[in-house]
Amino acid sequence: MSALSDPFDGLWPSVEPELPEQALTAIAGRAQESDRAGVPARESLDLLRSLDWPGRPVPEKFHGGGAGLVRCCAMQRALGAADPALAVALNMHLFSVGLMVEHWRRRTDTSWLLMEAIATQNRLLASAFAEPNLGGSTTRSLLRAKEVDGGWRVSGTKRPCSLAAEADLVCLQLQAEARPGAAEDVLVALLPTTAPGMRVVRDWDAMGMRGSGSDTLVLEDCLIPDELVFHRAPAGSEDDDVFAAGTIWFALTATACYLGLAQAALRHAGDLLGRLRIAHLDSPRAGLPSYQAAVGDHVAALLTLEAACADTARRMESGAAPERLVDTALAVKQRALRVVPDAVGALAEACGGAAYSRSGPLERLWRDAQAIRFHPPTPVATRQYLARRALGLPAGLDLDESAPGLAGRAPGAADGRR
Amino acid sequence: MSALSDPFDGLWPSVEPELPEQALTAIAGRAQESDRAGVPARESLDLLRSLDWPGRPVPEKFHGGGAGLVRCCAMQRALGAADPALAVALNMHLFSVGLMVEHWRRRTDTSWLLMEAIATQNRLLASAFAEPNLGGSTTRSLLRAKEVDGGWRVSGTKRPCSLAAEADLVCLQLQAEARPGAAEDVLVALLPTTAPGMRVVRDWDAMGMRGSGSDTLVLEDCLIPDELVFHRAPAGSEDDDVFAAGTIWFALTATACYLGLAQAALRHAGDLLGRLRIAHLDSPRAGLPSYQAAVGDHVAALLTLEAACADTARRMESGAAPERLVDTALAVKQRALRVVPDAVGALAEACGGAAYSRSGPLERLWRDAQAIRFHPPTPVATRQYLARRALGLPAGLDLDESAPGLAGRAPGAADGRR
Amino acid sequence: MSALSDPFDGLWPSVEPELPEQALTAIAGRAQESDRAGVPARESLDLLRSLDWPGRPVPEKFHGGGAGLVRCCAMQRALGAADPALAVALNMHLFSVGLMVEHWRRRTDTSWLLMEAIATQNRLLASAFAEPNLGGSTTRSLLRAKEVDGGWRVSGTKRPCSLAAEADLVCLQLQAEARPGAAEDVLVALLPTTAPGMRVVRDWDAMGMRGSGSDTLVLEDCLIPDELVFHRAPAGSEDDDVFAAGTIWFALTATACYLGLAQAALRHAGDLLGRLRIAHLDSPRAGLPSYQAAVGDHVAALLTLEAACADTARRMESGAAPERLVDTALAVKQRALRVVPDAVGALAEACGGAAYSRSGPLERLWRDAQAIRFHPPTPVATRQYLARRALGLPAGLDLDESAPGLAGRAPGAADGRR
Amino acid sequence: MSALSDPFDGLWPSVEPELPEQALTAIAGRAQESDRAGVPARESLDLLRSLDWPGRPVPEKFHGGGAGLVRCCAMQRALGAADPALAVALNMHLFSVGLMVEHWRRRTDTSWLLMEAIATQNRLLASAFAEPNLGGSTTRSLLRAKEVDGGWRVSGTKRPCSLAAEADLVCLQLQAEARPGAAEDVLVALLPTTAPGMRVVRDWDAMGMRGSGSDTLVLEDCLIPDELVFHRAPAGSEDDDVFAAGTIWFALTATACYLGLAQAALRHAGDLLGRLRIAHLDSPRAGLPSYQAAVGDHVAALLTLEAACADTARRMESGAAPERLVDTALAVKQRALRVVPDAVGALAEACGGAAYSRSGPLERLWRDAQAIRFHPPTPVATRQYLARRALGLPAGLDLDESAPGLAGRAPGAADGRR
C-alpha cells in the first residue's frame, strides 16, 4: 500500500480531452492576477471558448460535447483546482445548460434551438436568480413583471450575478403580477445581455471568489418578449422533476468546483509542509506525527465527500429519477460547506504563517473556499429540508418558520433590536 | 419535492431476496433480549443459516449466492438495522469469505474447496485477528508459532473474537518464529473451532454490541497442520492486492453495519420526535424548527457517507484495482467513526430523556454505535496513513512514530506516569 | 514547566474538610455496584448525612455549613468524580437549598425555618420539576391544582425525580387552575415524601446515571396545604432575581458534577494509556504523539470549561447581580453538554476496546456522561435563548417557535408522519 | 430575564478611564483604511501614546498606569473590538512590558529603569521572537551570536515582527555560539530600533491583520552591547517562573484581542441579521428560529471562553503561582483558536453574501480572526503539551517527536515527497 500514487486519483474520469493540462496550467497562471484585479480573467474565458467549453453539456446531435453530469463535475473539479473563481462563475452557465438538457429530455420542445446556438456559437450564459431579501429561495422572485402587449415589463435588481458583464445571455426569474384571485407565477426567461433596459453595475468586491465577476444586474422598465419566457410555474413550487434535476446539477457541479479548490489547497499545503523544516527536530513538518494527525481526518472527509459526489452524479447519469436523488445531492453540498472550508483552514493552520501570506496561493484559496457557504439553497434552509425529509414530514427548500413570541410584539418589535 | 418518500431509499439494491422483511423483523425482535443476555441470538443465527446466508458471497459456480461487495454491504446494512450486534459479529465471516473470493480470483488455487464447503454446509467463520497490545495492526501477531513436524505449535490469546463460541471455523494469524537472519513471517490459517488446544472463554461483557459474542480464544500448545495454513507473508507487509482487497471488504461491510444502525436510530427517533409533544407550543418536537435544525446536518452527513460507501463498493465490484480504492475505503470507515455516533447522539439528545431510558431501543443503539471506534485499523493509525498518503509520503497501517524526549529518559520513564 | 503536577489542581478550593478523601474513596467504591443494581448507594447517602452534607449550603447562623456556590460546586465536582450518579441525584437537593438561601437573602421571611430543619436534621430534598411533555420548561407545570379549603388538590405524574424514594422532602411545581379572566399561576410547594396521595414508582432504568434513583412520583388526589406553598408566580415568568439565581445554581452545580466525572475519566484513561503498550513501537500509548494529539484539545476544552465555571461561581458568590450572570451560567452548561461527552468519548477511543469493557470504570462514566444532554433547560431552548440575547432580542427559556407550513395542514398533519 | 442587556457585559472591568469611548471610536474608524493600505494606522498609535497607553502595565511607583493582567486583558479586548490588527501588533509591547513587571517582582534588579523610561517617554516596544523554521519555539533562536569584545555580534532574520517599523525599541532572542563542551544559551536583549546593522524590510502582506505592520527585521553584523542583554538561560529551557508568567501574559492578552474581535463581529452580524429580511416569511433573519439555532452555541462558546480567560487573569493577578496557571492559560488560547474563527465564520454564514462583501466590516474581521492560528506556541505543540500534562508525562512547549520509518529512509527520503 506504500506506492506513492495520489489517493484522489481515479475518483473521476480524466478530462484531458476537454481541458488539456496545458490549458489548465494557463488558467491557473492567471488566477492570482484575476483575484488581485477583482475581475474574471478574460483570456481564460477566451481560451475556454476556443476549447468549445460552453457547449460541452449540449447533446452531440445538437453539435455539443455530449458531456453528462459526471463529466461536467469532473471538468468543474479540474477548473476549480486551476482557478476557483472562474469555475464558480462558469458554474452558472454549466448548470443552466445542464438544466436545459434535462428539460429537453423530459418535455421535448424547441429548447434544442437554444442549446444548438450555445454549442455552435460558444455562447456564455449568466444566471440571474439571486436577489436581496429572497433568503436564497430558488423558486421565487421579488421582481414583479407587469403583463404588457407581447410580453412583460419589469424593473428591479439581481445580485450577485456571476459573469453579468462577460456573458452573452442571461437567464432570469421574475414573478408575474397576480391577476385577482389567482396565485402568482414565476417566469423564467432568457435575454441577450444587450437587451434594452438591462445594465450591469460592476460592484463585485468580495473577500474571495474575486475573479468571478459576480456583479449587479439592473433592470429598468425592461421588456421581456413572450417568446423568451421558456418556463412558467407557481411561485414556491418545487414539485417538478425538472426542478429536481436542476437542483441536482447545481448542487453537484458547485460542490465539484470546491473539491477542485481543496485539491489545489492540498497540493500547495503538501509542498509547504514538505519544505518547512522544524530545526530542532531536523524534519520537515510533513514528516512529523503531530502534523499528520492534524491533517488525516480532513483527508478522510474530502475523500468521502468526493466519492459521494461522484456516486450521486453517476446515479443521475444512469437515469435514476431526480426526485430520488435530490436529497443526497443537497446533502453532498451541505457537507461540502463544512468539509472544504474546514480542510483548507486546517491545512493553512498546519503550514503556519506562510499560509497566511499573500505571497503564496493558499490564502487566496482560503478566502475563496468560504464562498461555498453562500450558494442557494442556504445552509439553514437545506438543514431544515433534510431534517423534515428524514423525519417523514412535508419539506421544501424555502424556510418555513416563525417565532410567535417575537412577531406578536408591538409593531417594530419583531425586529426587536436594542 | 414534498412526496414523503424516504431520502435513504435507492442508495442500495434491495435485499428482499436474501433477507426477506419477515426474517429481518424476526431478527430485530430478538435484539433487545440478546443485548440483555450478552450473548448472540442463536435463533437468529439459525434463521440466517436456513436462508443460506453464510454462502452468499461465494461464487455461484461453487454453489454460493454470488453476492459481490455491493450486495454484501446492502445485506449488512439491513442486518445492522435489525440487530447491530449480530451484524457486526457476522461481519467477520462475511469479510473473511469475501477475502477468500478476492484471493481465489487473483491466485487461482484450491481455496475454492473451502468456499464450497462454506456454501454447501452453511458454515460460519470467526476471525481471530485482534490481540492485546497489537495496537490494531492487521499484519502482525504477538503469538509466536514454533515449527514442528507437519505444522506449527502455538500458545496465546486472541481477543476479542466475535462468535468464537458459535462459529464452525476460525481464521487466525500467527507469527512464525524467525530463523536466524530471516525476517519474521505471518501465517494465516483456518482451524475448526473444535481443534485440540483451542478453547473459548466466555468473557465478553461490554457496554454495547453485547450480542456479538466477542469472546476470548485461548490457544494452549495448539497444533496447526501445514495444510491449514493458507497464506504466508512477511510481518508488517501491506504491499499486496489481496491485502488491499481485504481491507476494502472489511472497511465497507463494517461501515454498512453502522449505517444500518443509524437507520434504525433515525426511525426510532423519528417516531419519538413525532409523538413527544411540547405542550405550550402545541406541537410535537418533530414539527419545530429548532429540533429540525438540530437534526438536519446529521442527515446530510449520513446521506453523504452512504453514497460514498456505495460508490466505493460499486467501483470495487466493477473491477477497479484495490490498491486504488483502499484509501477511499479507509476514509469512509474513518468518517463513519465520527458521523454515526454523532448522529445517534444528536438524535437521542433531541428526543430528551426518553432516549436515555432502557424501555426503548435508542439507548441500545447508542451504546452499540460507539463500537465503531474500536475496529482495526485504529483511528489514529488510519489518520496517520491518510495524511501521509495525501502528503505524498510512504504510508502503512501500522503507526510509525516515537517521542525521543520521553523514550530517552531513565528506564521506566518512557511510561513516565506519576 | 515539566513538574508533574496536575494541570487541574488549584481551579477549585480543597473540599477535604467537608468530604475527606477517605469518604470519597468509600463512595467511589460503591459506584459500580450502584450502577449494576440501578439504585442509589444507601450507605453513601448515610455517610454523607453523617458528614452533615445536607446542610452544607445553609448559613451558619441557621446551624448549616455556610458553603457558598463556589464551595458547593467544588463539593459536587469531588462527588461527581467519586460517583456521578449520586452527585447528580444530590444536585437537586443542593440546588434547592441554594435557591432557598438566595430567596432568604433577597426576601427575608420564614424560609430560614426550613433551612434550619434541613441542617439540624440532615434532611434530604428531592425536586419534582420534570414532567412528560413540558419540553424542559422550568416555569410551568401540566399538573392542574384545584383550590380547596385550606389548600390545593392535585393529581398527576412527575418524572424523572431523583431520590424520590430516598429523600425526606420533595419540592414540586404545580399550576393553579385559572380563575376566569386571570392568568395561570405556578405554585411551588414542599411536602414530606410521606404525604398521603403521593407514591413513588420505582421505574428508573436508564442507560447511565443508573444509581441516581430518578424514579416517578405519582400524585393521586393529593392535598397540598396552603402553608406548604412557599412561592407563587405567573406561569412562564422568568423575570425574577430569585429565578435567575436558581438557574445559576443549577447550571453551575450540575456542570460541576460532570466536571468531576471528566476528571475520573481522565484518571482512568491515563492509567490505561500508560499501561497499554503497542508492541511494535515498544511504547505505551500515552507516550506516542498520535495519542497525545487525540487527547490534547479535549484537555484544553475541559480546562477552559472548569475555569469558566469557577469564574461564574466566584462572581455570583461575590455578589454580582444574578440577572447579569445567568447568561454565562447557561453558556457554561451548554458548553459542558458538548465538552464532557466528547472528551470522555475521545479518551475511550484512545484506550481502545479496553474502555468499552464493563470490567473497568470508563464505560460506566461514558454512559453517565451522556445524561448531561437531558437536564433542563434543554439544549435547543438554551441555544435559542443565548442567540436571542446576543442578537439583542427578547429571550426566555421556553422555546418560542412554530412552523406555519406544517401547522397549517389538515388536522393531524402537524404531526405529519408517514 | 428578558431585559435587553448585553450578555457579555460585566465579564471585565470598564476601561473607560484608559481608553475612552471616543478614542476607541476614532481608532475603529481607521481600521478599514489601515487594512486596505496594509500598514498600521499611525494616528491611532499617536492617539494611544497621547493616552499614556505604553506605560499602562508599568507600576505606579515608576510613573506607569499600574494596570495588572486583568485590566490589560480588558484593554486589549476593547482595542481588539476597535481595530484587531492594531491590538495584535501592540500585544507584543504589552506582553513584553508585563513580562518585565513579572521579572522585576521576582528578581528585583535594575529593570525598573527601562520600565520607567517606557512609562515616562511613551516608548513602544516590538518583539522579535519569531523566525523561519523555529517551529514556534519560544525558547530558542536560529541566530547564532558570536561573543566579541563588549558584546555579541549577530546576523539573521526575524519574521514576522509586529510594529518593527513603528516601535522605538525591539526585544529579541539570540542563541550564543556554544563554547566547546557547554550547552547553548539563549540571550534576550533590548535594542533601539535605530541600532546600526538592523533594518526593517516592509514586506508584511497577509490575508488579514494587515494593519499590524508585522514586517521583517534584518540584522547584518549587528553589535549587541553586553549591557543590553538582560536575560540569559539554556536554550529550550522552560523551567522558570518568569517564563511561565510570560507565557500566561501572552496567552491571555492575545486571546483578549480576539475576544474583542468576536464582539465586533457579533455586533456587526447582529445589525445585519436584524436588517436582512426574508420576504416570504416577513421577518428579519434575526427573528427566525433556524438562524437563532445557527448562532446560539457559538454564543455559549464565546461566553465560556471569556469567563475562562477572565478567571485565569484574575487568579494570576491575585498572586497564584504562574507554574500552576500556565496550563489553563494555554488551554484558553488553544480553545480561542477554534472558538473565535468558528464563531465569526458562523455569523458570516448566517448573514449570507452581505458578510462576504468588502463593503462591510465582517469580511475583514473574518480574515483577521484566522491569525489566531499562528501565534506561538503553535497549536500542535500546545496540543501535545496539554495532553502530556494531563496524562502525567513530562511536557514542554517544543514539539518532541519523530517518525522512525520515514527518517530511516535513504537521504532525502525523510522529506519523502513524490
Short mmCIF file of N, CA, C and O in Angstrom, two decimals, chain C residues 6 19-20 30 77 80 84 100 114 128 179 182 187 202 262 287 290 313 338 350 356 358 379 411:
data_model
loop_
_atom_site.label_atom_id
_atom_site.label_comp_id
_atom_site.label_asym_id
_atom_site.label_seq_id
_atom_site.Cartn_x
_atom_site.Cartn_y
_atom_site.Cartn_z
N ASP C 6 -0.67 18.26 38.65
CA ASP C 6 -1.89 18.03 37.88
C ASP C 6 -2.38 19.37 37.35
O ASP C 6 -2.58 20.31 38.12
N LEU C 19 -15.55 16.82 52.61
CA LEU C 19 -15.59 15.48 52.04
C LEU C 19 -14.19 14.87 52.10
O LEU C 19 -13.46 14.89 51.10
N PRO C 20 -13.83 14.31 53.24
CA PRO C 20 -12.46 13.78 53.37
C PRO C 20 -12.19 12.70 52.32
O PRO C 20 -13.09 11.96 51.92
N ARG C 30 -18.44 2.23 45.87
CA ARG C 30 -19.80 1.68 45.73
C ARG C 30 -20.46 2.05 44.41
O ARG C 30 -21.58 1.62 44.13
N ARG C 77 -18.15 18.59 42.32
CA ARG C 77 -17.10 18.09 41.43
C ARG C 77 -16.41 16.88 42.07
O ARG C 77 -16.16 15.86 41.41
N GLY C 80 -18.84 14.06 42.01
CA GLY C 80 -19.00 13.59 40.64
C GLY C 80 -17.85 12.70 40.21
O GLY C 80 -18.02 11.79 39.40
N PRO C 84 -20.75 9.67 39.94
CA PRO C 84 -21.50 10.71 39.23
C PRO C 84 -23.01 10.58 39.42
O PRO C 84 -23.70 11.60 39.52
N MET C 100 -33.06 28.30 48.23
CA MET C 100 -33.68 28.84 49.45
C MET C 100 -32.81 29.93 50.07
O MET C 100 -33.32 30.95 50.54
N LEU C 114 -37.10 26.30 57.52
CA LEU C 114 -36.90 25.09 56.74
C LEU C 114 -35.41 24.77 56.61
O LEU C 114 -34.98 23.63 56.78
N ALA C 128 -39.17 17.78 42.24
CA ALA C 128 -40.08 17.21 41.25
C ALA C 128 -40.54 18.30 40.30
O ALA C 128 -41.64 18.82 40.41
N ARG C 179 -58.62 31.16 37.51
CA ARG C 179 -59.95 31.70 37.64
C ARG C 179 -60.28 32.43 36.35
O ARG C 179 -59.38 32.90 35.65
N ALA C 182 -58.26 35.39 34.59
CA ALA C 182 -56.95 35.57 35.22
C ALA C 182 -55.90 34.68 34.55
O ALA C 182 -56.24 33.65 33.96
N LEU C 187 -47.38 27.34 41.35
CA LEU C 187 -47.14 27.26 42.78
C LEU C 187 -45.92 26.36 43.02
O LEU C 187 -45.76 25.36 42.34
N ARG C 202 -40.93 2.87 41.32
CA ARG C 202 -39.51 2.58 41.10
C ARG C 202 -39.30 2.13 39.65
O ARG C 202 -39.20 0.94 39.38
N ALA C 262 -15.56 13.94 34.40
CA ALA C 262 -14.48 14.03 33.42
C ALA C 262 -13.11 13.80 34.06
O ALA C 262 -12.23 13.17 33.47
N GLY C 287 2.69 7.44 25.53
CA GLY C 287 3.97 8.02 25.12
C GLY C 287 4.06 8.34 23.64
O GLY C 287 5.11 8.77 23.17
N SER C 290 0.70 10.50 18.34
CA SER C 290 -0.66 10.45 17.78
C SER C 290 -1.72 10.34 18.86
O SER C 290 -2.81 10.89 18.72
N ALA C 313 -19.11 31.07 39.22
CA ALA C 313 -19.48 30.80 40.62
C ALA C 313 -18.87 31.86 41.54
O ALA C 313 -19.53 32.36 42.45
N ARG C 338 -21.37 19.59 25.34
CA ARG C 338 -20.55 19.11 24.22
C ARG C 338 -19.20 18.63 24.73
O ARG C 338 -18.70 17.59 24.32
N ALA C 350 -9.28 6.48 22.45
CA ALA C 350 -7.82 6.34 22.50
C ALA C 350 -7.41 5.08 23.23
O ALA C 350 -6.42 4.44 22.89
N TYR C 356 -14.25 -0.10 26.46
CA TYR C 356 -15.62 -0.50 26.12
C TYR C 356 -16.09 -1.62 27.04
O TYR C 356 -17.28 -1.90 27.14
N ARG C 358 -16.98 -3.77 30.36
CA ARG C 358 -17.58 -3.46 31.66
C ARG C 358 -16.69 -3.87 32.82
O ARG C 358 -17.07 -3.71 33.98
N PRO C 379 -31.11 21.71 25.61
CA PRO C 379 -30.13 22.35 24.72
C PRO C 379 -30.76 23.22 23.64
O PRO C 379 -30.22 24.29 23.34
N PRO C 411 -56.04 18.74 10.00
CA PRO C 411 -55.85 18.20 11.35
C PRO C 411 -55.03 16.92 11.32
O PRO C 411 -55.28 16.04 10.49
#
